[in-house]
Short mmCIF file of C-alpha atoms in Angstrom, two decimals:
data_model
loop_
_atom_site.label_atom_id
_atom_site.label_comp_id
_atom_site.label_asym_id
_atom_site.label_seq_id
_atom_site.Cartn_x
_atom_site.Cartn_y
_atom_site.Cartn_z
CA MET A 230 96.62 -64.22 57.86
CA SER A 231 99.06 -62.45 55.54
CA ILE A 232 96.45 -62.53 52.74
CA VAL A 233 94.27 -60.38 55.03
CA LEU A 234 96.85 -58.14 56.71
CA ILE A 235 98.70 -56.99 53.57
CA PRO A 236 95.67 -55.56 51.70
CA ILE A 237 94.36 -54.02 54.93
CA ALA A 238 97.73 -52.40 55.60
CA PHE A 239 97.64 -50.92 52.08
CA LEU A 240 94.08 -49.67 52.64
CA ILE A 241 94.92 -48.02 55.98
CA VAL A 242 98.18 -46.44 54.80
CA VAL A 243 96.72 -44.96 51.60
CA SER A 244 93.54 -43.69 53.31
CA THR A 245 95.31 -42.22 56.34
CA PHE A 246 98.60 -40.78 55.08
CA LYS A 247 97.54 -37.97 52.79
CA ARG A 248 101.11 -36.92 52.05
CA LEU A 249 101.81 -40.05 50.02
CA PRO A 250 102.63 -38.96 46.46
CA LEU A 251 99.70 -39.20 44.00
CA ILE A 252 97.56 -41.68 45.98
CA GLY A 253 97.64 -40.39 49.58
CA GLY A 254 94.12 -39.87 50.97
CA ASN A 255 92.45 -41.16 47.79
CA LEU A 256 89.82 -43.57 49.13
CA THR A 257 88.87 -44.87 45.69
CA ILE A 258 92.45 -45.98 45.04
CA ALA A 259 92.73 -47.30 48.61
CA PHE A 260 89.72 -49.62 48.29
CA ALA A 261 90.33 -50.62 44.67
CA GLY A 262 94.04 -51.26 45.33
CA ALA A 263 93.30 -53.30 48.45
CA GLY A 264 90.82 -55.33 46.40
CA LEU A 265 93.40 -56.05 43.69
CA ILE A 266 96.00 -57.08 46.28
CA SER A 267 93.43 -59.37 47.95
CA LEU A 268 92.64 -61.07 44.65
CA TRP A 269 96.31 -61.53 43.79
CA LEU A 270 97.26 -62.94 47.19
CA GLY A 271 94.20 -65.20 47.17
CA GLY A 272 95.20 -66.73 43.84
CA ALA A 273 92.33 -65.19 41.85
CA HIS A 274 94.48 -64.01 38.96
CA GLU A 275 91.88 -64.25 36.18
CA PRO A 276 90.18 -60.82 35.70
CA SER A 277 87.13 -62.44 34.11
CA ALA A 278 86.35 -64.06 37.48
CA TRP A 279 86.38 -60.72 39.31
CA LEU A 280 83.24 -59.33 37.71
CA ALA A 281 80.63 -61.65 39.27
CA PRO A 282 81.55 -61.04 42.95
CA TRP A 283 81.99 -57.32 42.24
CA LEU A 284 78.52 -57.06 40.71
CA LYS A 285 77.05 -59.15 43.54
CA SER A 286 78.54 -56.77 46.10
CA MET A 287 77.37 -53.78 44.05
CA ASP A 288 73.83 -55.16 44.00
CA SER A 289 73.85 -55.74 47.78
CA ILE A 290 74.68 -52.09 48.52
CA ALA A 291 72.99 -50.51 45.49
CA PHE A 292 70.17 -49.05 47.59
CA ILE A 293 72.80 -46.92 49.37
CA PHE A 294 73.67 -45.29 46.02
CA PHE A 295 70.06 -44.26 45.55
CA ILE A 296 69.68 -43.05 49.15
CA VAL A 297 72.75 -40.82 48.77
CA LEU A 298 71.52 -39.49 45.42
CA PHE A 299 67.89 -38.78 46.32
CA GLY A 300 68.93 -37.68 49.80
CA ALA A 301 70.94 -34.89 48.18
CA VAL A 302 67.90 -33.79 46.14
CA PHE A 303 65.57 -33.92 49.15
CA SER A 304 68.07 -32.02 51.29
CA ALA A 305 68.39 -29.23 48.70
CA LEU A 306 64.60 -28.89 48.45
CA GLN A 307 64.20 -28.76 52.25
CA ILE A 308 66.83 -26.06 52.54
CA GLN A 309 65.23 -24.01 49.78
CA SER A 310 61.69 -24.37 51.14
CA GLY A 311 62.71 -23.21 54.61
CA ALA A 312 61.27 -26.30 56.31
CA MET A 313 64.26 -26.65 58.64
CA GLY A 314 63.84 -23.04 59.74
CA VAL A 315 60.20 -23.75 60.59
CA VAL A 316 61.19 -26.76 62.71
CA LEU A 317 63.80 -24.69 64.58
CA ASN A 318 61.35 -21.85 65.22
CA ILE A 319 58.72 -24.25 66.58
CA LEU A 320 61.27 -25.79 68.94
CA ARG A 321 62.52 -22.38 70.04
CA ALA A 322 58.94 -21.35 70.80
CA LEU A 323 58.55 -24.48 72.94
CA TRP A 324 61.82 -24.36 74.87
CA GLY A 325 63.92 -21.40 73.78
CA LYS A 326 62.97 -18.96 76.54
CA THR A 327 66.10 -19.69 78.61
CA PRO A 328 69.77 -20.28 77.67
CA GLN A 329 69.44 -24.00 78.42
CA GLY A 330 66.16 -24.10 76.50
CA LEU A 331 67.73 -22.46 73.45
CA VAL A 332 70.55 -25.04 73.40
CA LEU A 333 68.02 -27.87 73.87
CA ALA A 334 65.91 -26.52 70.98
CA THR A 335 69.04 -26.30 68.83
CA LEU A 336 70.09 -29.89 69.62
CA VAL A 337 66.60 -31.26 68.90
CA ALA A 338 66.41 -29.28 65.63
CA LEU A 339 69.81 -30.63 64.60
CA TYR A 340 68.71 -34.17 65.49
CA PHE A 341 65.57 -33.74 63.41
CA GLY A 342 67.40 -32.18 60.48
CA GLY A 343 70.16 -34.79 60.57
CA SER A 344 67.61 -37.62 60.61
CA LEU A 345 66.15 -36.31 57.34
CA MET A 346 69.26 -35.15 55.50
CA GLY A 347 71.68 -37.80 56.77
CA THR A 348 74.57 -35.41 56.12
CA VAL A 349 76.16 -33.80 59.17
CA ALA A 350 77.79 -30.92 57.31
CA ALA A 351 74.58 -30.01 55.45
CA VAL A 352 72.28 -29.89 58.46
CA GLY A 353 75.00 -28.24 60.56
CA ALA A 354 75.33 -25.50 57.97
CA VAL A 355 71.57 -24.92 57.64
CA ILE A 356 70.77 -24.85 61.36
CA GLY A 357 74.10 -23.22 62.17
CA ILE A 358 73.39 -20.17 60.03
CA LEU A 359 70.07 -19.75 61.83
CA ILE A 360 71.20 -20.24 65.43
CA VAL A 361 74.92 -19.36 65.73
CA PRO A 362 74.39 -15.57 65.97
CA ALA A 363 71.88 -16.08 68.83
CA MET A 364 74.29 -18.27 70.82
CA ASP A 365 77.06 -15.76 70.18
CA GLU A 366 74.89 -13.00 71.67
CA MET A 367 74.63 -15.18 74.78
CA LYS A 368 78.45 -14.98 74.95
CA ILE A 369 78.91 -18.73 74.48
CA ASN A 370 82.48 -19.55 73.45
CA GLN A 371 82.74 -20.16 69.69
CA ASP A 372 84.45 -23.54 70.25
CA LEU A 373 81.51 -24.69 72.35
CA ILE A 374 79.03 -23.33 69.78
CA CYS A 375 80.79 -25.46 67.16
CA ALA A 376 80.61 -28.51 69.47
CA ILE A 377 76.87 -28.00 70.04
CA VAL A 378 76.21 -27.87 66.28
CA VAL A 379 78.48 -30.82 65.45
CA THR A 380 77.10 -32.97 68.29
CA GLY A 381 73.46 -32.39 67.37
CA ALA A 382 74.07 -32.86 63.64
CA SER A 383 76.24 -35.99 64.16
CA MET A 384 73.75 -37.69 66.47
CA GLY A 385 70.96 -36.62 64.10
CA GLY A 386 72.85 -38.23 61.25
CA MET A 387 72.56 -41.53 63.16
CA MET A 388 68.81 -41.08 63.67
CA PRO A 389 66.50 -42.83 61.18
CA PRO A 390 64.96 -42.61 58.68
CA VAL A 391 68.05 -41.42 56.74
CA SER A 392 70.78 -42.92 58.93
CA ASN A 393 73.77 -43.29 56.63
CA ALA A 394 75.89 -45.09 59.25
CA ILE A 395 73.22 -47.70 60.03
CA ILE A 396 72.26 -48.23 56.39
CA LEU A 397 75.89 -48.60 55.29
CA ALA A 398 76.62 -51.07 58.11
CA CYS A 399 73.59 -53.19 57.19
CA GLY A 400 74.63 -53.17 53.53
CA LEU A 401 78.18 -54.26 54.38
CA VAL A 402 77.07 -56.96 56.80
CA GLY A 403 74.20 -58.17 54.61
CA VAL A 404 71.23 -57.73 56.95
CA ASP A 405 67.84 -56.05 56.51
CA GLU A 406 68.15 -52.48 57.73
CA HIS A 407 64.57 -51.87 58.88
CA GLU A 408 64.91 -53.62 62.24
CA ALA A 409 68.29 -51.94 62.78
CA LEU A 410 66.73 -48.54 62.05
CA LEU A 411 63.89 -49.19 64.48
CA ILE A 412 66.37 -50.06 67.25
CA SER A 413 68.38 -46.96 66.39
CA TYR A 414 65.39 -44.76 67.17
CA GLY A 415 65.82 -46.00 70.72
CA THR A 416 69.62 -45.77 71.04
CA VAL A 417 69.88 -42.36 69.39
CA GLY A 418 66.75 -41.11 71.16
CA ILE A 419 68.19 -42.06 74.54
CA GLY A 420 71.41 -40.42 73.40
CA LEU A 421 69.53 -37.17 72.80
CA THR A 422 68.29 -37.22 76.41
CA VAL A 423 71.73 -37.99 77.85
CA ILE A 424 73.69 -35.57 75.65
CA ALA A 425 71.14 -32.74 75.93
CA PHE A 426 71.19 -33.06 79.72
CA PHE A 427 75.00 -32.98 79.76
CA PHE A 428 75.28 -29.96 77.46
CA CYS A 429 72.48 -27.98 79.10
CA LYS A 430 73.43 -28.69 82.72
CA ILE A 431 77.23 -29.01 82.56
CA TYR A 432 78.27 -26.76 79.67
CA ILE A 433 75.51 -24.13 79.88
CA GLY A 434 74.06 -24.30 83.41
CA ASN A 435 73.48 -20.81 84.82
CA LYS A 436 76.55 -19.29 83.20
CA TYR A 437 74.72 -17.39 80.46
CA SER A 438 71.72 -15.10 80.02
CA LEU A 439 69.32 -14.83 77.09
CA PRO A 440 68.77 -11.33 75.66
CA GLU A 441 65.10 -10.26 75.66
CA HIS A 442 64.89 -9.91 71.87
CA LEU A 443 65.91 -13.57 71.41
CA ILE A 444 62.90 -14.87 73.35
CA PRO A 445 60.26 -16.08 70.82
CA LYS A 446 57.06 -14.02 70.74
CA GLU A 447 54.86 -16.41 68.76
CA THR A 448 53.60 -19.73 70.11
CA ALA A 449 54.73 -23.03 68.57
CA TRP A 450 51.15 -23.74 67.47
CA LYS A 451 50.87 -20.39 65.69
CA ILE A 452 54.16 -20.99 63.85
CA PHE A 453 52.96 -24.47 62.86
CA LEU A 454 49.61 -23.17 61.55
CA LYS A 455 51.37 -20.58 59.39
CA ASN A 456 53.87 -23.06 57.91
CA TRP A 457 52.43 -26.59 58.17
CA VAL A 458 52.35 -27.08 54.40
CA LYS A 459 56.17 -26.87 54.27
CA LEU A 460 56.38 -29.80 56.68
CA ILE A 461 54.23 -32.23 54.65
CA PRO A 462 57.19 -33.76 52.70
CA ILE A 463 59.08 -34.30 55.97
CA PHE A 464 56.15 -36.07 57.63
CA MET A 465 55.55 -38.11 54.48
CA LEU A 466 59.13 -39.40 54.51
CA ILE A 467 59.02 -40.25 58.22
CA THR A 468 55.60 -41.92 57.99
CA ILE A 469 56.48 -44.17 55.03
CA VAL A 470 59.71 -45.38 56.65
CA MET A 471 58.13 -45.84 60.08
CA LEU A 472 55.22 -47.90 58.70
CA ASN A 473 57.71 -50.39 57.28
CA SER A 474 60.01 -50.35 60.31
CA ILE A 475 57.52 -51.23 63.05
CA PRO A 476 57.39 -55.07 63.22
CA ILE A 477 53.69 -55.19 64.14
CA LEU A 478 52.76 -53.12 61.07
CA LYS A 479 55.51 -53.90 58.54
CA PHE A 480 53.56 -52.08 55.83
CA ASN A 481 55.59 -51.07 52.75
CA LEU A 482 53.40 -48.34 51.22
CA PRO A 483 55.47 -47.81 48.02
CA LYS A 484 55.49 -51.58 47.38
CA TYR A 485 51.73 -51.72 47.94
CA LEU A 486 51.08 -48.86 45.49
CA LEU A 487 53.50 -50.10 42.81
CA SER A 488 52.10 -53.63 43.13
CA MET A 489 48.70 -52.27 42.07
CA ILE A 490 50.12 -51.23 38.69
CA PRO A 491 50.18 -54.07 36.13
CA TYR A 492 53.28 -54.51 33.98
CA GLY A 493 53.03 -57.31 31.45
CA LYS A 494 52.32 -60.55 33.33
CA GLU A 495 53.42 -59.12 36.68
CA THR A 496 53.26 -55.92 38.70
CA LEU A 497 55.46 -52.87 38.22
CA PHE A 498 57.08 -53.45 41.61
CA ALA A 499 57.96 -57.08 40.84
CA ALA A 500 59.28 -56.19 37.39
CA VAL A 501 61.55 -53.41 38.64
CA ALA A 502 62.69 -55.17 41.84
CA LYS A 503 64.25 -58.09 39.98
CA VAL A 504 66.48 -55.87 37.82
CA PRO A 505 70.05 -56.06 39.17
CA PHE A 506 71.32 -52.85 40.76
CA ALA A 507 68.70 -50.52 39.22
CA GLY A 508 65.92 -52.55 40.86
CA LYS A 509 67.02 -51.29 44.28
CA ILE A 510 65.32 -48.00 43.44
CA VAL A 511 62.10 -49.56 44.79
CA HIS A 512 63.73 -49.94 48.23
CA ASN A 513 61.36 -48.56 50.88
CA ILE A 514 63.58 -45.68 52.04
CA VAL A 515 64.52 -44.70 48.48
CA MET A 516 60.87 -44.64 47.41
CA ALA A 517 59.94 -42.70 50.56
CA MET A 518 62.45 -40.04 49.49
CA ILE A 519 61.10 -39.99 45.94
CA PHE A 520 57.52 -39.60 47.21
CA ALA A 521 58.63 -36.78 49.54
CA ILE A 522 60.47 -35.04 46.68
CA ILE A 523 57.38 -35.27 44.46
CA ALA A 524 55.23 -33.89 47.28
CA ASN A 525 57.65 -31.01 47.79
CA VAL A 526 57.55 -30.07 44.11
CA MET A 527 53.76 -30.39 43.89
CA LEU A 528 53.21 -28.23 46.98
CA ASP A 529 55.59 -25.51 45.83
CA ILE A 530 56.43 -25.65 42.13
CA GLY A 531 58.47 -22.48 42.55
CA THR A 532 60.99 -24.35 44.70
CA ILE A 533 62.22 -26.45 41.79
CA LYS A 534 62.84 -23.26 39.80
CA THR A 535 64.95 -21.62 42.50
CA VAL A 536 66.76 -24.63 43.91
CA GLY A 537 69.08 -25.03 40.92
CA ALA A 538 72.33 -23.76 42.45
CA LYS A 539 71.87 -25.62 45.74
CA LEU A 540 70.84 -28.81 43.94
CA LYS A 541 73.85 -28.64 41.66
CA MET A 542 76.12 -28.21 44.68
CA GLN A 543 74.49 -31.11 46.54
CA LEU A 544 74.67 -33.45 43.55
CA LYS A 545 78.30 -32.51 42.93
CA ALA A 546 79.05 -33.36 46.56
CA VAL A 547 77.71 -36.93 46.19
CA ILE A 548 79.88 -37.86 43.19
CA GLU A 549 82.91 -38.76 45.31
CA PRO A 550 80.96 -40.88 47.85
CA GLU A 551 79.26 -42.76 45.00
CA VAL A 552 82.61 -43.54 43.34
CA ILE A 553 84.03 -44.68 46.69
CA LEU A 554 81.03 -47.01 47.11
CA ILE A 555 81.81 -48.60 43.73
CA ALA A 556 85.41 -49.17 44.85
CA THR A 557 84.16 -50.50 48.20
CA ALA A 558 81.94 -53.00 46.38
CA PHE A 559 84.98 -54.20 44.43
CA PHE A 560 86.89 -54.59 47.70
CA LEU A 561 84.03 -56.58 49.28
CA GLY A 562 83.79 -58.89 46.28
CA ALA A 563 87.57 -59.35 46.23
CA PHE A 564 87.63 -60.33 49.91
CA GLN A 565 85.04 -63.01 49.20
CA LEU A 566 86.68 -64.37 46.04
CA GLY A 567 90.24 -64.15 47.40
CA GLY A 568 89.37 -66.24 50.45
CA GLN A 569 90.04 -63.47 52.98
CA ASN A 570 86.59 -63.80 54.61
CA ALA A 571 87.10 -67.54 55.11
CA ALA A 572 90.59 -66.93 56.54
CA ILE A 573 89.23 -64.36 59.02
CA ALA A 574 86.45 -66.69 60.16
CA ALA A 575 88.93 -69.54 60.70
CA TRP A 576 91.30 -67.23 62.60
CA ALA A 577 88.51 -65.84 64.79
CA LYS A 578 87.43 -69.29 65.99
CA GLY A 579 90.75 -69.72 67.75
CA LEU A 580 90.55 -66.40 69.61
CA ASN A 581 89.12 -65.49 72.99
CA SER A 582 85.76 -63.80 72.31
CA SER A 583 86.44 -60.94 74.77
CA LEU A 584 89.73 -60.14 73.05
CA LEU A 585 88.06 -60.16 69.63
CA ILE A 586 85.24 -57.85 70.79
CA ILE A 587 87.49 -55.30 72.52
CA GLY A 588 90.15 -55.44 69.80
CA GLY A 589 87.65 -55.07 66.96
CA ALA A 590 85.74 -52.26 68.68
CA THR A 591 88.97 -50.39 69.37
CA ALA A 592 90.08 -50.85 65.76
CA LEU A 593 86.84 -49.30 64.47
CA LEU A 594 87.17 -46.43 66.94
CA VAL A 595 90.77 -45.71 65.96
CA ALA A 596 90.00 -46.01 62.24
CA GLY A 597 87.25 -43.40 62.62
CA MET A 598 89.59 -41.14 64.61
CA LEU A 599 92.36 -41.32 62.00
CA THR A 600 90.21 -41.02 58.87
CA GLY A 601 87.58 -38.61 60.25
CA GLY A 602 84.71 -40.47 58.59
CA GLN A 603 82.49 -43.34 59.70
CA SER A 604 81.97 -44.57 56.15
CA THR A 605 85.72 -44.96 55.59
CA ALA A 606 86.19 -46.74 58.92
CA GLN A 607 83.32 -49.14 58.18
CA GLY A 608 84.42 -49.78 54.62
CA MET A 609 87.92 -50.61 55.82
CA LEU A 610 87.12 -52.87 58.78
CA VAL A 611 83.56 -54.21 58.70
CA PRO A 612 84.36 -56.71 55.90
CA ILE A 613 87.05 -58.08 58.24
CA LEU A 614 85.30 -57.81 61.59
CA ALA A 615 81.85 -59.04 60.49
CA PRO A 616 82.90 -62.64 59.71
CA ALA A 617 85.16 -62.69 62.79
CA TRP A 618 82.40 -61.51 65.13
CA SER A 619 79.91 -63.81 63.42
CA ALA A 620 82.23 -66.77 64.06
CA ILE A 621 81.99 -66.20 67.84
CA GLY A 622 78.18 -66.13 67.75
CA ILE A 623 77.28 -62.43 67.42
CA SER A 624 74.20 -61.93 65.23
CA LYS A 625 74.43 -59.98 61.98
CA LEU A 626 71.93 -57.42 63.30
CA ASN A 627 74.07 -56.72 66.37
CA ILE A 628 77.23 -56.57 64.25
CA ALA A 629 75.68 -53.93 62.00
CA LEU A 630 74.39 -51.88 64.94
CA ALA A 631 77.71 -52.10 66.78
CA SER A 632 79.71 -51.18 63.68
CA ALA A 633 77.60 -48.10 62.99
CA HIS A 634 77.76 -46.81 66.57
CA LEU A 635 81.47 -47.53 67.01
CA SER A 636 82.53 -45.94 63.73
CA MET A 637 80.41 -42.84 64.45
CA ALA A 638 82.08 -42.63 67.87
CA GLY A 639 85.50 -42.74 66.23
CA GLN A 640 84.54 -40.17 63.62
CA GLY A 641 83.83 -37.54 66.27
CA PHE A 642 86.89 -38.07 68.49
CA PRO A 643 90.01 -35.91 67.93
CA PRO A 644 92.02 -35.38 65.85
CA CYS A 645 90.42 -35.76 62.39
CA ASP A 646 86.64 -35.22 62.52
CA MET A 647 86.00 -33.74 59.08
CA ASN A 648 82.58 -32.44 60.11
CA THR A 649 84.08 -30.40 62.94
CA PHE A 650 86.59 -28.84 60.54
CA ILE A 651 83.78 -27.93 58.12
CA ILE A 652 81.45 -26.50 60.78
CA ALA A 653 84.36 -24.71 62.51
CA GLY A 654 85.15 -22.94 59.24
CA LEU A 655 81.51 -21.97 58.73
CA ILE A 656 81.07 -20.64 62.29
CA GLY A 657 84.37 -18.80 62.08
CA ALA A 658 83.13 -17.08 58.92
CA ILE A 659 79.77 -16.18 60.53
CA LEU A 660 81.34 -14.76 63.71
CA GLY A 661 84.43 -13.24 62.16
CA ARG A 662 86.82 -14.98 64.57
CA PRO A 663 88.56 -18.38 64.43
CA VAL A 664 87.23 -21.60 65.96
CA ASN A 665 89.67 -24.15 67.40
CA PRO A 666 88.54 -27.48 65.85
CA LEU A 667 90.48 -29.69 68.30
CA ARG A 668 89.07 -27.89 71.33
CA SER A 669 85.62 -28.24 69.80
CA MET A 670 86.17 -31.99 69.33
CA ILE A 671 87.02 -32.28 73.01
CA TYR A 672 83.75 -30.51 73.89
CA SER A 673 81.95 -32.99 71.59
CA ALA A 674 83.58 -36.06 73.18
CA PRO A 675 80.57 -36.99 75.41
CA TYR A 676 78.46 -38.06 72.43
CA CYS A 677 81.37 -40.16 71.13
CA ILE A 678 81.78 -41.86 74.49
CA TYR A 679 78.03 -42.61 74.57
CA LEU A 680 78.09 -44.15 71.08
CA PHE A 681 81.16 -46.24 71.93
CA ILE A 682 79.45 -47.67 75.03
CA VAL A 683 76.31 -48.49 73.01
CA GLY A 684 78.43 -50.19 70.34
CA ILE A 685 80.14 -52.39 72.94
CA VAL A 686 76.77 -53.30 74.45
CA PHE A 687 75.53 -54.61 71.08
CA LEU A 688 78.59 -56.88 70.86
CA VAL A 689 78.13 -58.45 74.28
CA ILE A 690 74.34 -58.88 74.61
#
């Protein structure tokens, strides 16, 4: 197992210990270096042989590149158009007439925003700016305010259609993501009920009062009628993804439309789909985002003129994740070519299944805790755990679902949740007083515990 343990040790040390000279905390170097070590230890010393497995891995996760890219564009347009503010105001009109109702409306809005943007920090910032002053007027502790925002945005980031954790897990495991996304509607939806009940009844209870001027005066229906046009791109994105996710329907609208356009001797969809890497642009979720972006621009041409600064910032923010994905693809290809996957599968067959499940789940949890990011934890360990769990009879679908839930659980636990640090800084700036990130992470722990339990369930059923 040394051919597996040595590259993994390098990956963990470089990603976790940021004080290492030059390379500490650099995930691109961590994954690329681990890949090179894997190839060397596995006897694959000819660089010309590295390209094919690298490109194969790149092609298998290429749709994630496009989701990250177009997700950034869609997110910027939604922020600029004010659509998230409309959603929050509708929810506040429905439930925000009591302190518990305001927190419930905030959590649901964060869930909804996270499900569309897929980025915890982005939706937390957008909704946070709108709702933090109101919660502060209720005298809610700033650490708890931060936990409410982070919890809602994090759980929302797991909610389809734009669930980065689920989509990444499916790409790494090599399983169709649509069934996994459909199941996630259930797990994350149940999570909303459990977490909202805990926050509203345990954290809020009857401890706070809602000032009169914070009680919405307009009805939800009136707010919707005044702003429904802004919500069309959101509903378009949800509808297209849902149509293809429900097994009974399984209707891929973008594929249907593109298949009606002739291109030489075949259809436009068929011609584009067979192009390596670039062909993944016709993936259902990617095309749903593109359609929603087009709808947004057509409905409000002025948005594209004013969104420049936000769009530039969003696109700049995705450069690093995209580069890390390229390095991750190299690492995945190296593990296959170097024989590490085969070695893991052989090793797993000799282990007690209970030990492998608990040990692997704990490893994902700890990796998320130490790196502060689910994508890093999954990139590090799923290539190792997937063949091991598969060898003891766990289906690929369950492996992907478990990996996503477990890594998201680890991401939120203390001490390194990057999203909490970002949101804590934002809330501190809004309120003019510091937020304790670690205390906020402790407040957020219930959602992490829930996700960990769900992840274990997927490994044992």
